[in-house]
Amino acid sequence: MKEFKALPLPDVMRMFEVKKADNKLTKPVPFSFEKKYENPAAVKERLLKETVAKEKAQREFKATELYETEGFSVNKNMSKSCTKINAFNLTNPDFHADKLKKQVETVEKENLALQKKREFKAIYPHVIFKEPFVPTKDSRYCNIEEFNLHSTRRGEDRKKFDEELAEQKDI
């Protein structure tokens, strides 16, 4: 026979038993900043000065050169000449005349169109005296042809079947 090695069964009677406290006594020690820092006001001022100095250093602009300028020369023949600078001809009275004329014309056309829409003019009522509209019947779509329903054919087949059953019962 094989022996099984298993954990011992827990003691059910002592499972929820409260453990006794150790005989050691805890001694309360009051917390104070004075023991941690000898002079808290001086420490606070020192930290504030350090943070202000860091922020000031971050705000300063520090540019770095992109390339070294020593031993580097630009070939003057390869550089393109600049374009000639000419001022706009704003003193000419016909500078925007065409655009202004077109804009004024379009505004006038829109105003006339709106004015025509606002005016009411009665139109002669031709509809009252005309014959009413009568749709024409197209014979292509109105031809009705004979049709056989499936139910009528099924009824005839059922009658034949019933007659055959009756004949078989008589025999």
Short mmCIF file of C-alpha atoms in Angstrom, two decimals:
data_model
loop_
_atom_site.label_atom_id
_atom_site.label_comp_id
_atom_site.label_asym_id
_atom_site.label_seq_id
_atom_site.Cartn_x
_atom_site.Cartn_y
_atom_site.Cartn_z
CA MET A 1 0.00 0.00 0.00
CA LYS A 2 1.04 3.51 -0.75
CA GLU A 3 1.16 6.11 1.91
CA PHE A 4 -0.26 9.50 1.15
CA LYS A 5 1.46 12.57 2.46
CA ALA A 6 -1.07 15.28 3.08
CA LEU A 7 -1.32 18.38 5.17
CA PRO A 8 -2.67 17.78 8.65
CA LEU A 9 -6.30 18.68 9.23
CA PRO A 10 -6.84 22.10 10.77
CA ASP A 11 -7.86 22.24 14.40
CA VAL A 12 -11.46 23.40 14.15
CA MET A 13 -11.76 24.26 17.80
CA ARG A 14 -8.87 26.72 17.75
CA MET A 15 -9.35 28.08 14.24
CA PHE A 16 -11.13 31.29 15.24
CA GLU A 17 -9.46 31.74 18.58
CA VAL A 18 -8.16 35.26 19.28
CA LYS A 19 -4.42 35.42 19.67
CA LYS A 20 -3.10 36.97 22.82
CA ALA A 21 -1.31 40.28 22.50
CA ASP A 22 2.40 40.47 23.15
CA ASN A 23 3.52 42.02 26.39
CA LYS A 24 5.43 44.76 24.55
CA LEU A 25 4.14 48.26 25.16
CA THR A 26 4.02 50.82 22.38
CA LYS A 27 5.36 54.23 23.26
CA PRO A 28 3.73 57.19 21.44
CA VAL A 29 6.16 59.62 19.82
CA PRO A 30 4.67 63.02 18.90
CA PHE A 31 5.39 64.27 15.34
CA SER A 32 6.90 67.69 14.85
CA PHE A 33 8.54 69.54 11.98
CA GLU A 34 10.97 71.16 14.36
CA LYS A 35 12.80 67.89 14.90
CA LYS A 36 12.78 67.08 11.18
CA TYR A 37 13.90 70.56 10.04
CA GLU A 38 15.84 72.76 12.40
CA ASN A 39 14.58 75.99 10.80
CA PRO A 40 11.48 75.37 8.61
CA ALA A 41 11.14 79.00 7.48
CA ALA A 42 14.71 79.03 6.12
CA VAL A 43 14.14 75.71 4.31
CA LYS A 44 10.95 77.07 2.74
CA GLU A 45 12.72 80.23 1.54
CA ARG A 46 15.58 78.20 0.10
CA LEU A 47 13.19 75.92 -1.83
CA LEU A 48 11.26 78.92 -3.17
CA LYS A 49 14.49 80.58 -4.39
CA GLU A 50 15.53 77.36 -6.15
CA THR A 51 12.19 76.99 -7.98
CA VAL A 52 12.23 80.68 -9.04
CA ALA A 53 15.78 80.27 -10.37
CA LYS A 54 14.78 77.13 -12.36
CA GLU A 55 11.74 78.88 -13.88
CA LYS A 56 13.84 81.93 -14.81
CA ALA A 57 16.43 79.71 -16.51
CA GLN A 58 13.67 77.99 -18.49
CA ARG A 59 12.26 81.33 -19.70
CA GLU A 60 15.58 82.51 -21.14
CA PHE A 61 16.02 82.07 -24.91
CA LYS A 62 19.00 79.98 -25.85
CA ALA A 63 19.72 79.83 -29.57
CA THR A 64 22.11 77.33 -31.08
CA GLU A 65 23.85 77.68 -34.43
CA LEU A 66 22.61 75.42 -37.16
CA TYR A 67 25.98 75.03 -38.86
CA GLU A 68 29.52 76.23 -38.57
CA THR A 69 30.29 79.42 -40.48
CA GLU A 70 34.06 78.89 -40.62
CA GLY A 71 35.35 77.73 -43.99
CA PHE A 72 31.93 78.12 -45.60
CA SER A 73 31.38 80.58 -48.44
CA VAL A 74 28.45 81.31 -50.71
CA ASN A 75 29.12 81.47 -54.42
CA LYS A 76 27.83 84.85 -55.59
CA ASN A 77 27.34 83.65 -59.15
CA MET A 78 24.87 80.97 -58.06
CA SER A 79 22.64 83.29 -56.06
CA LYS A 80 19.62 84.56 -57.95
CA SER A 81 18.98 88.23 -58.38
CA CYS A 82 16.12 89.74 -56.46
CA THR A 83 12.95 90.82 -58.19
CA LYS A 84 12.39 94.49 -58.81
CA ILE A 85 10.04 96.11 -56.33
CA ASN A 86 7.18 98.09 -57.88
CA ALA A 87 4.49 99.77 -55.88
CA PHE A 88 0.82 99.10 -56.65
CA ASN A 89 -0.79 101.61 -58.93
CA LEU A 90 -3.40 102.80 -56.46
CA THR A 91 -3.57 106.34 -57.79
CA ASN A 92 -5.23 105.24 -61.04
CA PRO A 93 -9.02 105.90 -60.80
CA ASP A 94 -9.88 103.03 -63.20
CA PHE A 95 -8.08 100.48 -61.01
CA HIS A 96 -11.26 98.79 -59.71
CA ALA A 97 -13.80 100.48 -61.95
CA ASP A 98 -14.73 97.33 -63.90
CA LYS A 99 -15.29 95.27 -60.77
CA LEU A 100 -17.34 98.03 -59.17
CA LYS A 101 -19.52 98.38 -62.28
CA LYS A 102 -20.23 94.63 -62.38
CA GLN A 103 -21.05 94.58 -58.69
CA VAL A 104 -23.43 97.54 -59.00
CA GLU A 105 -25.15 95.91 -62.01
CA THR A 106 -25.69 92.62 -60.19
CA VAL A 107 -27.12 94.44 -57.16
CA GLU A 108 -29.51 96.40 -59.41
CA LYS A 109 -30.65 93.21 -61.18
CA GLU A 110 -31.34 91.52 -57.85
CA ASN A 111 -33.31 94.53 -56.64
CA LEU A 112 -35.42 94.57 -59.83
CA ALA A 113 -36.11 90.84 -59.54
CA LEU A 114 -37.21 91.25 -55.92
CA GLN A 115 -39.41 94.21 -56.86
CA LYS A 116 -41.11 92.18 -59.63
CA LYS A 117 -41.77 89.38 -57.14
CA ARG A 118 -43.41 91.82 -54.75
CA GLU A 119 -45.80 93.25 -57.36
CA PHE A 120 -49.11 91.40 -57.82
CA LYS A 121 -50.58 91.15 -61.30
CA ALA A 122 -53.76 89.23 -61.97
CA ILE A 123 -53.57 86.64 -64.75
CA TYR A 124 -56.50 85.76 -66.99
CA PRO A 125 -58.09 82.52 -65.69
CA HIS A 126 -57.84 80.23 -68.75
CA VAL A 127 -58.39 77.16 -66.56
CA ILE A 128 -62.00 78.08 -65.82
CA PHE A 129 -63.06 78.07 -69.46
CA LYS A 130 -61.02 75.10 -70.68
CA GLU A 131 -62.30 71.56 -70.85
CA PRO A 132 -61.14 69.43 -67.92
CA PHE A 133 -58.28 67.03 -68.43
CA VAL A 134 -59.43 63.54 -69.34
CA PRO A 135 -56.82 60.80 -69.42
CA THR A 136 -56.82 58.57 -72.50
CA LYS A 137 -57.26 54.88 -71.96
CA ASP A 138 -54.61 52.74 -73.55
CA SER A 139 -55.99 49.43 -74.79
CA ARG A 140 -52.64 47.69 -74.43
CA TYR A 141 -52.85 47.65 -70.67
CA CYS A 142 -56.61 47.14 -70.26
CA ASN A 143 -57.07 43.78 -72.02
CA ILE A 144 -58.33 41.21 -69.53
CA GLU A 145 -57.64 37.63 -70.48
CA GLU A 146 -59.13 34.50 -69.03
CA PHE A 147 -57.24 33.04 -66.13
CA ASN A 148 -57.52 29.82 -64.15
CA LEU A 149 -57.22 29.89 -60.40
CA HIS A 150 -55.31 27.14 -58.72
CA SER A 151 -58.15 26.66 -56.23
CA THR A 152 -60.67 25.80 -58.99
CA ARG A 153 -58.31 23.25 -60.55
CA ARG A 154 -57.58 21.82 -57.09
CA GLY A 155 -61.35 21.52 -56.42
CA GLU A 156 -61.87 19.53 -59.63
CA ASP A 157 -58.97 17.21 -58.76
CA ARG A 158 -60.41 16.73 -55.26
CA LYS A 159 -63.82 15.72 -56.71
CA LYS A 160 -62.14 13.11 -58.92
CA PHE A 161 -60.21 11.79 -55.95
CA ASP A 162 -63.37 11.57 -53.79
CA GLU A 163 -65.15 9.66 -56.58
CA GLU A 164 -62.25 7.19 -56.82
CA LEU A 165 -62.33 6.67 -53.03
CA ALA A 166 -66.08 6.04 -53.17
CA GLU A 167 -65.58 3.45 -55.96
CA GLN A 168 -62.86 1.66 -53.92
CA LYS A 169 -65.18 1.50 -50.88
CA ASP A 170 -67.95 0.02 -53.00
CA ILE A 171 -65.71 -2.73 -54.34
#
